[in-house]
Amino acid sequence: MTVNEKRAWWKEAVIYQIYPRSFADSNGDGIGDLNGITAHLPYLKKLGIDVIWLSPVYRSPNDDNGYDISDYRDIMTEFGTMEDFDRMLETAHSLGLKIVMDLVVNHTSDEHPWFVESRSSLDNPKRDYYIWKDPVDGHAPNNWASCFSGSAWQLDEKTGMYYLHLFSTKQPDLNWENPKVRSEVFDMMNWWCEKGIDGFRMDVISMISKVQTYPDGEVSDGLFGNPMPYVCNGPRVHEFLREMNREVLSKYDLLTVGEAAGVTVEEAKKYANAEQTELNMVFQFEHTDATPGVQTLFGKWTDAKPKLPPLRRILNKWQLELEGKAWNSLYWDNHDQPRAVSRFGNDAPAFRELSAKMIATCLHMMKGTPYIYQGEELGMTNVHWESIGECRDIESINAFRQYVTDNHLMSADEMMRCIDNLGRDNARTPMQWDGSRNAGFSSGEPWIKVNPNYTQINAEKCLADPDSVFWYYHRLISLRHENPIIVYGIFRPLLEDSECIYAYERLMDDKVITVACNWTQDEQDCSLFDDLCGEELISNYAEHKKGKLQPYEARVILH
Ligand code: NOJ
């Protein structure tokens, strides 16, 4: 099979996401920081990754843990100083690691000087930096819900107008229709590029262009309307990104990935088009925003697990339809999602390592750039939240208030089961470095609770055990670096009717890789490998059974 794919370093790279607040605390204040990251760069080098995506480290009042930025050219006080940043960047580069910054420009913090000015008067020169609307019949201009519960509009007493905030009230949306806003953003991006950073992950970049008539959205939970059809992939989003590409991205050798809520395959072909006039790739959310195969009553919330057949249909569709036209990004989890092994695998002690390796194989053998979220390489799991009081995430806290406290639509127990299953704090518990106090994350009181299973699951243990999840990830990463077929080979689905097995092939030149993963805790019939002669690239079992896949078994054969 001849593959017609342009080579690029960002197609061949494996990315590791750091959520700095929860990664490593160097000064004992209970909050992870830049010096903590610098100290652990050799660990990431050992894992073998190429690029680090840093969740936001800019100055922020932390209403949404740094996704509310009050100064794009400064560092969050708790995380350190610009000198610490420069040292981290230099150390990373000296180790051959690249650093990709989070770019949050759909909104700023309400404490950003632009917004402070904008809200100060109707005729302030920065008034049009944000989206202001008059009240309609004494209430909000439309029925849109904020992604963090409640209305997406906040009345500002000073001028008697509402501003739009698709996220928290402290995250007002920037008005991208205003050319001055775009030019401020592009200047700031150029400033970071000149510093030597290696790319941008762009926060909710699919939402920067809104339908200018601001129509009401469809009401599903009886409370607010859904803004997504009017804010995702909006009328000018591609124009804005092509402008960004001309003004900034095309001038440097960057990795760019757009977080693209609501993106469809057709839209992705534009954002990540092969001519590269916009971005390198996007994150799609069809397999993570909803729970495949499960109907939820309220937004994303459910205590159910995804089902394999619909999940596979989604991922296969993205693999097949972007082929040769755009580039996929591959991920199971990030700082907004529960832990991959708890969600897609099985975190019971008997199956945790097996299933963590299985889902990793299933993803890392696909076509696209893989992303690993901190702790995923250890098989870190979700945690049990005793009560909402233990949670720190604004999304969970607001949803609990909206559905339980204010509207009695769910019981507290029901909602806590959903938060245990899907809450974002699951990904934000501190990185488990070793078995010492606070998992070696901090000598102080951590800002969020440590998962009590750290004595069993931690980096020190994994590093000492050649069969650990860590070393399995190491092998997956090396395989990708050594075998162009894993990067560039064409994807072909297999066993598409199976309820239990995810299987596919990758094809390039005269070579084929066959991948099969048992997504269940029971042995399954599978004859794919029976007549195959070739090299086993990786498996989570040392011995195989003819005609079978053992519980959570994953096998990859090159032939
Ligand atoms: C997406 C980010 O990943 C999430 O953490 C954040 O809360 C929202 N965008 C708002 O910035």
Coordinates of C-alpha atoms and ligand atoms in Angstrom, one line a residue:
M1 CA 0.0 0.0 0.0
T2 CA 1.6 3.3 -1.0
V3 CA 1.1 6.1 1.4
N4 CA 1.0 9.6 0.2
E5 CA 1.6 11.6 3.3
K6 CA 3.8 14.5 3.8
R7 CA 6.3 13.9 6.6
A8 CA 6.3 16.3 9.6
W9 CA 8.0 16.2 13.0
W10 CA 4.6 16.8 14.8
K11 CA 3.2 13.8 13.1
E12 CA 6.0 11.6 14.4
A13 CA 6.0 13.0 18.0
V14 CA 4.4 11.8 21.2
I15 CA 3.0 14.6 23.4
Y16 CA 2.8 14.5 27.2
Q17 CA 0.4 16.9 28.9
I18 CA 1.4 18.5 32.2
Y19 CA -1.3 20.1 34.5
P20 CA 1.3 22.2 36.4
R21 CA -0.9 22.7 39.5
S22 CA -0.9 19.0 40.2
F23 CA 2.5 17.8 38.8
A24 CA 5.3 18.6 41.3
D25 CA 5.5 21.2 44.1
S26 CA 9.1 22.4 44.7
N27 CA 8.5 24.9 47.5
G28 CA 6.0 23.2 49.8
D29 CA 3.0 25.5 49.3
G30 CA 0.9 22.6 48.2
I31 CA 0.7 23.8 44.6
G32 CA 2.7 22.4 41.7
D33 CA 5.1 24.8 40.0
L34 CA 7.6 25.4 37.2
N35 CA 10.7 24.4 39.2
G36 CA 8.9 21.2 40.1
I37 CA 8.4 20.5 36.4
T38 CA 12.1 21.4 35.6
A39 CA 13.2 18.9 38.3
H40 CA 11.2 16.1 36.7
L41 CA 12.2 16.7 33.0
P42 CA 14.6 13.8 33.2
Y43 CA 11.7 11.5 34.1
L44 CA 9.9 12.6 31.0
K45 CA 13.0 12.1 28.9
K46 CA 13.2 8.5 30.3
L47 CA 9.6 7.9 29.3
G48 CA 10.7 8.9 25.8
I49 CA 8.1 11.6 24.9
D50 CA 9.0 14.4 22.5
V51 CA 6.8 17.3 23.4
I52 CA 5.3 18.7 26.6
W53 CA 1.9 20.5 26.5
L54 CA 1.7 22.8 29.5
S55 CA -1.7 23.7 30.7
P56 CA -1.8 27.5 31.4
V57 CA 1.0 29.0 33.5
Y58 CA 0.1 32.6 32.9
R59 CA -1.0 35.1 35.7
S60 CA -4.5 34.2 36.8
P61 CA -6.9 34.6 39.7
N62 CA -7.6 30.9 39.2
D63 CA -11.3 30.8 39.0
D64 CA -10.8 28.0 36.5
N65 CA -7.2 27.0 37.4
G66 CA -5.4 29.2 35.0
Y67 CA -7.9 29.0 32.1
D68 CA -8.9 32.6 33.2
I69 CA -5.9 34.7 32.3
S70 CA -5.3 38.2 33.7
D71 CA -1.8 38.7 32.1
Y72 CA -0.7 36.8 29.0
R73 CA 2.9 37.9 29.4
D74 CA 3.5 37.0 33.0
I75 CA 3.6 33.8 35.1
M76 CA 1.1 32.8 37.7
T77 CA 2.5 33.7 41.1
E78 CA 2.0 30.3 42.6
F79 CA 3.9 28.7 39.7
G80 CA 7.1 30.9 39.9
T81 CA 8.6 33.6 37.8
M82 CA 9.5 34.3 34.2
E83 CA 13.1 33.3 35.1
D84 CA 11.8 29.9 36.2
F85 CA 9.9 29.6 33.0
D86 CA 13.0 30.5 30.9
R87 CA 15.1 28.0 32.9
M88 CA 12.5 25.3 32.3
L89 CA 12.3 26.0 28.6
E90 CA 16.1 25.9 28.3
T91 CA 16.4 22.7 30.3
A92 CA 13.7 21.1 28.2
H93 CA 15.4 22.1 25.0
S94 CA 18.8 20.9 26.2
L95 CA 17.2 17.5 26.8
G96 CA 15.6 17.5 23.3
L97 CA 12.1 18.1 24.6
K98 CA 9.8 20.7 23.1
I99 CA 7.3 22.9 25.0
V100 CA 3.8 23.7 23.7
M101 CA 1.9 26.4 25.5
D102 CA -1.8 26.5 26.2
L103 CA -3.4 29.5 24.4
V104 CA -6.6 30.6 26.0
V105 CA -8.0 33.4 23.8
N106 CA -11.7 32.7 23.6
H107 CA -11.9 34.5 26.9
T108 CA -9.8 36.3 29.5
S109 CA -10.2 36.7 33.2
D110 CA -12.5 39.5 34.3
E111 CA -9.4 40.7 36.1
H112 CA -7.5 41.2 32.8
P113 CA -6.8 45.0 32.3
W114 CA -8.7 44.8 29.0
F115 CA -11.9 43.7 30.8
V116 CA -11.4 46.1 33.7
E117 CA -11.3 48.9 31.1
S118 CA -14.0 47.5 29.0
R119 CA -16.6 47.3 31.8
S120 CA -15.6 50.8 33.1
S121 CA -17.8 52.8 30.7
L122 CA -19.9 52.6 27.5
D123 CA -17.4 54.7 25.6
N124 CA -14.1 53.2 26.9
P125 CA -11.9 52.4 23.9
K126 CA -11.8 48.7 25.0
R127 CA -15.6 48.4 25.3
D128 CA -15.7 46.4 22.1
Y129 CA -13.0 44.0 23.2
Y130 CA -15.8 41.9 24.8
I131 CA -19.4 41.0 23.8
W132 CA -21.9 43.4 25.4
K133 CA -25.6 43.3 24.9
D134 CA -28.6 45.2 26.2
P135 CA -31.1 43.4 28.3
V136 CA -34.2 42.1 26.5
D137 CA -37.5 42.7 28.5
G138 CA -35.4 43.2 31.6
H139 CA -33.5 39.9 31.3
A140 CA -30.6 38.3 29.5
P141 CA -30.3 38.8 25.8
N142 CA -30.9 35.1 25.1
N143 CA -31.4 31.8 26.9
W144 CA -27.8 30.4 26.4
A145 CA -26.4 28.2 29.2
S146 CA -22.8 28.7 30.3
C147 CA -20.6 25.5 30.0
F148 CA -20.2 25.8 33.8
S149 CA -24.0 26.0 34.6
G150 CA -26.4 28.9 34.8
S151 CA -26.8 31.6 32.2
A152 CA -24.0 32.5 29.8
W153 CA -24.8 36.2 30.4
Q154 CA -23.9 38.4 33.4
L155 CA -25.5 41.7 34.0
D156 CA -22.9 44.4 34.8
E157 CA -24.5 47.0 37.1
K158 CA -22.2 49.7 36.1
T159 CA -23.4 50.1 32.6
G160 CA -26.6 48.1 32.8
M161 CA -25.6 45.7 30.0
Y162 CA -24.9 42.0 29.9
Y163 CA -21.5 40.4 28.9
L164 CA -21.2 37.0 27.4
H165 CA -19.3 34.3 29.3
L166 CA -19.5 30.8 27.8
F167 CA -17.6 29.6 30.9
S168 CA -17.6 31.1 34.4
T169 CA -18.7 34.6 35.1
K170 CA -15.0 35.4 35.6
Q171 CA -14.2 34.4 32.0
P172 CA -15.8 37.0 29.7
D173 CA -15.6 36.1 26.0
L174 CA -13.4 38.2 23.8
N175 CA -15.0 39.8 20.8
W176 CA -13.0 38.3 17.8
E177 CA -15.1 40.4 15.4
N178 CA -13.0 43.4 16.6
P179 CA -9.7 43.5 14.5
K180 CA -7.9 45.1 17.5
V181 CA -8.6 42.1 19.6
R182 CA -7.1 39.8 16.9
S183 CA -4.1 41.9 16.5
E184 CA -3.5 42.0 20.3
V185 CA -3.7 38.2 20.4
F186 CA -1.4 37.8 17.5
D187 CA 1.2 40.2 19.0
M188 CA 1.1 38.2 22.2
M189 CA 1.5 34.9 20.4
N190 CA 4.5 36.3 18.4
W191 CA 6.0 37.4 21.7
W192 CA 5.9 33.8 23.0
C193 CA 7.2 32.4 19.8
E194 CA 10.2 34.8 19.9
K195 CA 10.9 33.4 23.4
G196 CA 11.4 30.0 21.7
I197 CA 8.3 28.0 22.6
D198 CA 7.4 25.2 20.2
G199 CA 3.7 25.5 19.7
F200 CA 0.2 26.1 21.0
R201 CA -2.7 24.0 22.2
M202 CA -5.6 26.4 21.6
D203 CA -8.3 26.3 24.2
V204 CA -11.9 26.1 22.8
I205 CA -10.6 27.7 19.6
S206 CA -13.7 26.4 17.7
M207 CA -15.8 28.9 19.7
I208 CA -14.2 32.2 18.9
S209 CA -16.7 33.2 16.2
K210 CA -20.3 33.5 17.3
V211 CA -23.4 33.7 15.1
Q212 CA -24.0 37.4 15.2
T213 CA -27.8 37.3 15.6
Y214 CA -27.4 35.4 19.0
P215 CA -30.5 33.3 18.6
D216 CA -32.0 31.3 21.6
G217 CA -30.8 27.7 21.9
E218 CA -32.7 24.5 22.3
V219 CA -33.7 23.9 25.9
S220 CA -33.0 20.3 27.0
D221 CA -32.9 20.3 30.8
G222 CA -35.7 22.7 31.3
L223 CA -33.3 25.4 32.5
F224 CA -31.2 27.0 29.7
G225 CA -30.7 26.8 26.0
N226 CA -27.8 25.2 24.2
P227 CA -25.5 27.8 22.6
M228 CA -23.2 25.2 20.9
P229 CA -24.8 25.4 17.4
Y230 CA -24.2 29.2 17.4
V231 CA -20.8 29.3 18.9
C232 CA -18.9 26.2 17.7
N233 CA -17.4 26.3 14.2
G234 CA -19.0 29.7 13.8
P235 CA -19.2 31.8 10.6
R236 CA -15.8 33.4 10.7
V237 CA -13.7 30.8 12.6
H238 CA -11.7 29.6 9.6
E239 CA -11.1 33.2 8.4
F240 CA -9.8 34.1 11.9
L241 CA -7.5 31.1 12.0
R242 CA -6.1 31.7 8.5
E243 CA -5.4 35.2 9.6
M244 CA -3.6 33.8 12.7
N245 CA -1.7 31.5 10.5
R246 CA -0.5 34.3 8.3
E247 CA 0.3 36.6 11.1
V248 CA 2.0 34.2 13.5
L249 CA 2.0 30.4 12.9
S250 CA 3.5 30.4 9.4
K251 CA 6.5 32.3 10.6
Y252 CA 7.7 29.5 13.0
D253 CA 8.1 25.8 13.1
L254 CA 5.3 25.0 15.6
L255 CA 3.0 22.3 16.7
T256 CA -0.5 23.6 16.7
V257 CA -3.5 21.7 18.0
G258 CA -7.0 23.2 18.4
E259 CA -9.3 22.2 21.1
A260 CA -12.4 22.0 18.9
A261 CA -15.6 21.4 20.9
G262 CA -18.4 20.5 18.5
V263 CA -16.1 19.7 15.6
T264 CA -17.3 17.4 12.9
V265 CA -15.2 15.5 10.5
E266 CA -16.1 18.0 7.8
E267 CA -15.0 20.9 9.9
A268 CA -11.8 19.1 11.0
K269 CA -10.8 18.8 7.4
K270 CA -10.8 22.6 7.2
Y271 CA -9.1 23.3 10.6
A272 CA -6.4 20.7 10.0
N273 CA -6.3 20.8 6.2
A274 CA -3.4 19.1 4.5
E275 CA -2.3 22.5 2.9
Q276 CA -1.8 23.7 6.5
T277 CA -3.5 27.0 6.2
E278 CA -4.9 26.8 9.7
L279 CA -3.7 24.3 12.3
N280 CA -1.8 21.0 12.4
M281 CA -4.6 19.1 14.1
V282 CA -7.6 19.4 16.4
F283 CA -8.9 17.5 19.4
Q284 CA -12.4 16.1 18.6
F285 CA -14.7 15.2 21.4
E286 CA -17.1 12.7 20.0
H287 CA -15.7 9.9 22.1
T288 CA -15.2 11.9 25.4
D289 CA -17.8 14.7 25.6
A290 CA -20.7 12.3 25.7
T291 CA -20.5 8.7 26.9
P292 CA -20.8 6.6 23.8
G293 CA -23.9 4.4 23.9
V294 CA -25.3 6.1 27.0
Q295 CA -28.2 8.7 27.1
T296 CA -27.7 11.3 29.7
L297 CA -30.4 13.4 31.3
F298 CA -28.3 16.4 32.3
G299 CA -25.4 17.5 30.2
K300 CA -22.5 15.1 30.3
W301 CA -23.4 13.6 33.7
T302 CA -23.9 9.9 34.0
D303 CA -22.5 7.1 36.2
A304 CA -22.5 4.7 33.3
K305 CA -19.5 3.5 31.3
P306 CA -19.0 3.9 27.5
K307 CA -19.9 0.9 25.3
L308 CA -17.3 -0.4 22.8
P309 CA -19.3 -0.6 19.6
P310 CA -20.4 3.1 19.4
L311 CA -17.0 4.2 20.8
R312 CA -15.2 2.2 18.0
R313 CA -17.6 3.5 15.4
I314 CA -16.6 7.1 16.3
L315 CA -12.9 6.5 16.4
N316 CA -12.9 4.4 13.2
K317 CA -14.9 7.2 11.4
W318 CA -12.2 9.8 12.4
Q319 CA -9.4 7.5 11.3
L320 CA -11.0 6.7 7.9
E321 CA -12.4 10.1 7.0
L322 CA -9.3 12.2 7.8
E323 CA -7.1 9.9 5.8
G324 CA -4.9 12.0 3.5
K325 CA -7.0 15.1 4.1
A326 CA -6.2 16.1 7.7
W327 CA -4.3 14.8 10.7
N328 CA -5.8 13.2 13.8
S329 CA -4.8 13.7 17.4
L330 CA -5.2 10.7 19.7
Y331 CA -6.2 10.8 23.3
W332 CA -8.1 9.1 26.0
D333 CA -7.9 11.7 28.8
N334 CA -6.7 15.1 29.7
H335 CA -7.3 17.6 32.6
D336 CA -11.0 17.8 31.7
Q337 CA -11.7 14.1 31.6
P338 CA -11.7 11.3 34.2
R339 CA -8.7 8.9 34.3
A340 CA -8.4 6.8 31.1
V341 CA -8.1 3.4 32.9
S342 CA -11.1 4.0 35.1
R343 CA -13.3 5.2 32.2
F344 CA -12.3 3.0 29.3
G345 CA -10.4 0.1 31.1
N346 CA -11.0 -1.5 34.5
D347 CA -9.4 0.0 37.6
A348 CA -10.1 -3.0 39.8
P349 CA -6.7 -4.2 41.1
A350 CA -6.8 -7.5 39.1
F351 CA -7.3 -5.7 35.8
R352 CA -5.9 -2.2 36.2
E353 CA -2.4 -2.7 34.7
L354 CA -3.7 -5.1 32.0
S355 CA -6.5 -2.8 30.9
A356 CA -4.3 0.3 31.1
K357 CA -1.9 -1.4 28.7
M358 CA -4.7 -2.6 26.5
I359 CA -6.3 0.8 26.0
A360 CA -2.8 2.4 25.5
T361 CA -2.1 -0.1 22.7
C362 CA -5.5 0.4 21.1
L363 CA -4.8 4.2 20.9
H364 CA -1.1 4.3 20.2
M365 CA -1.2 2.0 17.2
M366 CA -3.8 4.3 15.5
K367 CA -2.9 7.0 13.0
G368 CA -2.4 10.5 14.5
T369 CA -0.4 12.2 17.1
P370 CA -0.8 10.6 20.5
Y371 CA -1.2 12.6 23.8
I372 CA -0.5 11.1 27.2
Y373 CA -1.9 12.9 30.2
Q374 CA 0.3 13.0 33.4
G375 CA -0.1 9.9 35.4
E376 CA -1.7 7.9 32.6
E377 CA 1.7 6.3 32.1
L378 CA 1.4 5.0 35.7
G379 CA -2.2 3.8 35.3
M380 CA -3.4 6.4 37.8
T381 CA -7.1 6.0 38.6
N382 CA -10.2 8.0 39.5
V383 CA -10.6 8.8 43.1
H384 CA -13.7 8.5 45.3
W385 CA -15.1 11.9 46.4
E386 CA -16.7 11.7 49.8
S387 CA -18.8 14.9 49.2
I388 CA -18.9 17.9 47.0
G389 CA -16.9 19.8 49.7
E390 CA -13.8 17.8 48.6
C391 CA -14.1 18.9 45.0
R392 CA -12.2 21.9 43.6
D393 CA -13.4 22.0 40.1
I394 CA -15.8 24.8 39.2
E395 CA -17.7 22.7 36.7
S396 CA -18.5 20.0 39.2
I397 CA -19.3 22.5 42.0
N398 CA -21.6 24.6 39.8
A399 CA -23.3 21.5 38.4
F400 CA -24.0 20.2 41.9
R401 CA -25.5 23.5 42.8
Q402 CA -27.7 23.7 39.7
Y403 CA -29.0 20.1 39.6
V404 CA -29.0 19.2 43.3
T405 CA -29.1 22.2 45.6
D406 CA -31.1 24.7 43.6
N407 CA -33.4 22.6 41.4
H408 CA -33.6 19.2 43.1
L409 CA -33.3 17.4 39.7
M410 CA -30.9 14.8 41.1
S411 CA -30.1 13.5 44.6
A412 CA -26.8 14.4 46.1
D413 CA -25.8 10.7 46.0
E414 CA -26.7 10.4 42.3
M415 CA -24.7 13.5 41.5
M416 CA -21.7 12.4 43.5
R417 CA -21.7 9.0 41.6
C418 CA -21.6 11.0 38.4
I419 CA -18.7 13.1 39.7
D420 CA -16.8 10.0 40.8
N421 CA -17.3 8.7 37.2
L422 CA -16.7 11.9 35.1
G423 CA -15.6 14.8 37.3
R424 CA -12.6 16.7 36.1
D425 CA -10.9 16.6 39.5
N426 CA -10.2 12.9 38.9
A427 CA -7.5 14.0 36.6
R428 CA -6.3 16.7 38.9
T429 CA -5.3 14.8 42.0
P430 CA -1.6 15.2 42.5
M431 CA 0.9 13.2 40.4
Q432 CA 1.9 10.1 42.4
W433 CA 5.7 10.1 42.5
D434 CA 6.4 7.7 45.3
G435 CA 5.0 6.1 48.5
S436 CA 6.0 8.9 50.8
R437 CA 3.7 11.5 52.3
N438 CA 1.4 13.2 49.7
A439 CA 2.8 10.8 47.1
G440 CA 6.0 12.8 47.0
F441 CA 4.0 15.7 45.3
S442 CA 4.4 18.2 48.0
S443 CA 5.9 18.6 51.5
G444 CA 3.0 20.9 52.3
E445 CA -0.8 20.5 52.3
P446 CA -1.8 19.7 48.7
W447 CA -4.5 22.0 47.1
I448 CA -6.6 19.0 46.3
K449 CA -6.7 15.6 47.9
V450 CA -4.2 12.9 47.0
N451 CA -5.6 9.6 45.7
P452 CA -5.1 7.3 48.7
N453 CA -3.9 4.5 46.3
Y454 CA -0.6 6.3 45.8
T455 CA 1.2 3.7 48.0
Q456 CA 0.4 1.1 45.4
I457 CA 0.4 3.2 42.3
N458 CA 3.4 5.6 41.9
A459 CA 6.3 6.4 39.6
E460 CA 9.0 5.0 41.8
K461 CA 7.3 1.6 41.9
C462 CA 6.7 1.7 38.1
L463 CA 10.3 2.6 37.3
A464 CA 11.5 -0.3 39.3
D465 CA 9.3 -2.9 37.6
P466 CA 10.1 -3.8 34.0
D467 CA 6.5 -5.0 33.5
S468 CA 4.9 -1.8 34.7
V469 CA 2.5 0.4 32.8
F470 CA 5.3 3.0 32.6
W471 CA 7.7 0.8 30.7
Y472 CA 4.9 -0.4 28.5
Y473 CA 4.2 3.2 27.4
H474 CA 8.0 3.6 26.9
R475 CA 7.8 0.7 24.5
L476 CA 4.8 2.0 22.7
I477 CA 6.6 5.4 22.2
S478 CA 9.8 3.7 21.0
L479 CA 7.8 1.6 18.5
R480 CA 6.3 4.7 17.0
H481 CA 9.7 6.3 16.7
E482 CA 11.2 3.2 15.1
N483 CA 8.3 2.2 12.7
P484 CA 7.1 4.7 10.1
I485 CA 4.2 2.5 9.4
I486 CA 2.8 3.3 12.9
V487 CA 2.9 7.0 12.0
Y488 CA 2.0 7.0 8.3
G489 CA 0.4 3.6 7.5
I490 CA -3.2 3.6 6.3
F491 CA -5.8 2.5 8.8
R492 CA -8.2 -0.3 8.0
P493 CA -10.8 -1.5 10.5
L494 CA -11.3 -5.2 11.3
L495 CA -14.0 -7.1 13.2
E496 CA -16.4 -4.1 13.0
D497 CA -19.3 -6.1 14.4
S498 CA -17.5 -7.4 17.5
E499 CA -19.1 -6.5 20.8
C500 CA -15.8 -7.1 22.7
I501 CA -12.8 -6.7 20.4
Y502 CA -11.3 -3.6 18.9
A503 CA -9.2 -4.6 15.9
Y504 CA -7.6 -2.9 12.9
E505 CA -4.7 -3.0 10.5
R506 CA -2.2 -0.4 9.4
L507 CA -0.7 -0.7 5.9
M508 CA 2.3 0.7 4.3
D509 CA 4.4 -0.5 1.3
D510 CA 4.4 -4.2 1.6
K511 CA 4.0 -4.3 5.4
V512 CA 0.9 -4.8 7.6
I513 CA 0.5 -4.3 11.3
T514 CA -2.4 -6.2 12.9
V515 CA -3.8 -4.9 16.2
A516 CA -6.4 -6.6 18.3
C517 CA -7.6 -5.6 21.8
N518 CA -10.0 -7.4 24.1
W519 CA -12.0 -4.7 25.8
T520 CA -13.6 -7.2 28.3
Q521 CA -12.5 -9.1 31.4
D522 CA -13.5 -12.4 29.8
E523 CA -11.6 -14.5 27.3
Q524 CA -12.9 -13.9 23.8
D525 CA -12.7 -15.9 20.6
C526 CA -10.4 -14.3 18.1
S527 CA -8.7 -16.0 15.1
L528 CA -7.0 -13.0 13.6
F529 CA -3.5 -14.1 14.6
D530 CA -3.9 -17.9 14.0
D531 CA -2.3 -17.9 10.6
L532 CA -0.1 -14.8 10.9
C533 CA 3.6 -15.2 10.8
G534 CA 5.5 -12.1 11.8
E535 CA 7.1 -10.1 14.5
E536 CA 5.2 -9.4 17.7
L537 CA 5.8 -5.7 18.3
I538 CA 4.1 -5.6 21.7
S539 CA 1.6 -7.4 23.9
N540 CA 0.5 -7.2 27.5
Y541 CA 0.6 -11.0 27.8
A542 CA 3.8 -13.1 27.6
E543 CA 1.9 -16.2 26.4
H544 CA -1.0 -16.3 24.0
K545 CA -3.8 -18.8 23.4
K546 CA -4.6 -19.9 19.9
G547 CA -7.9 -18.7 18.7
K548 CA -8.4 -16.6 21.9
L549 CA -7.8 -13.2 23.4
Q550 CA -7.3 -13.4 27.2
P551 CA -8.9 -10.8 29.5
Y552 CA -7.9 -7.3 28.3
E553 CA -5.3 -8.8 26.0
A554 CA -3.7 -6.6 23.4
R555 CA -1.5 -7.9 20.6
V556 CA 0.3 -6.2 17.8
I557 CA 1.9 -8.2 15.0
L558 CA 4.0 -6.8 12.1
H559 CA 3.9 -9.0 9.0
Ligands
NOJ1 C1 -11.3 24.0 28.0 C2 -10.2 23.7 29.0 O1 -9.6 22.5 28.7 C3 -11.0 23.6 30.3 O2 -10.1 23.2 31.3 C4 -11.5 25.0 30.6 O3 -12.2 25.0 31.8 C5 -12.3 25.6 29.5 N1 -11.8 25.3 28.2 C6 -12.4 27.1 29.6 O4 -11.2 27.7 29.3

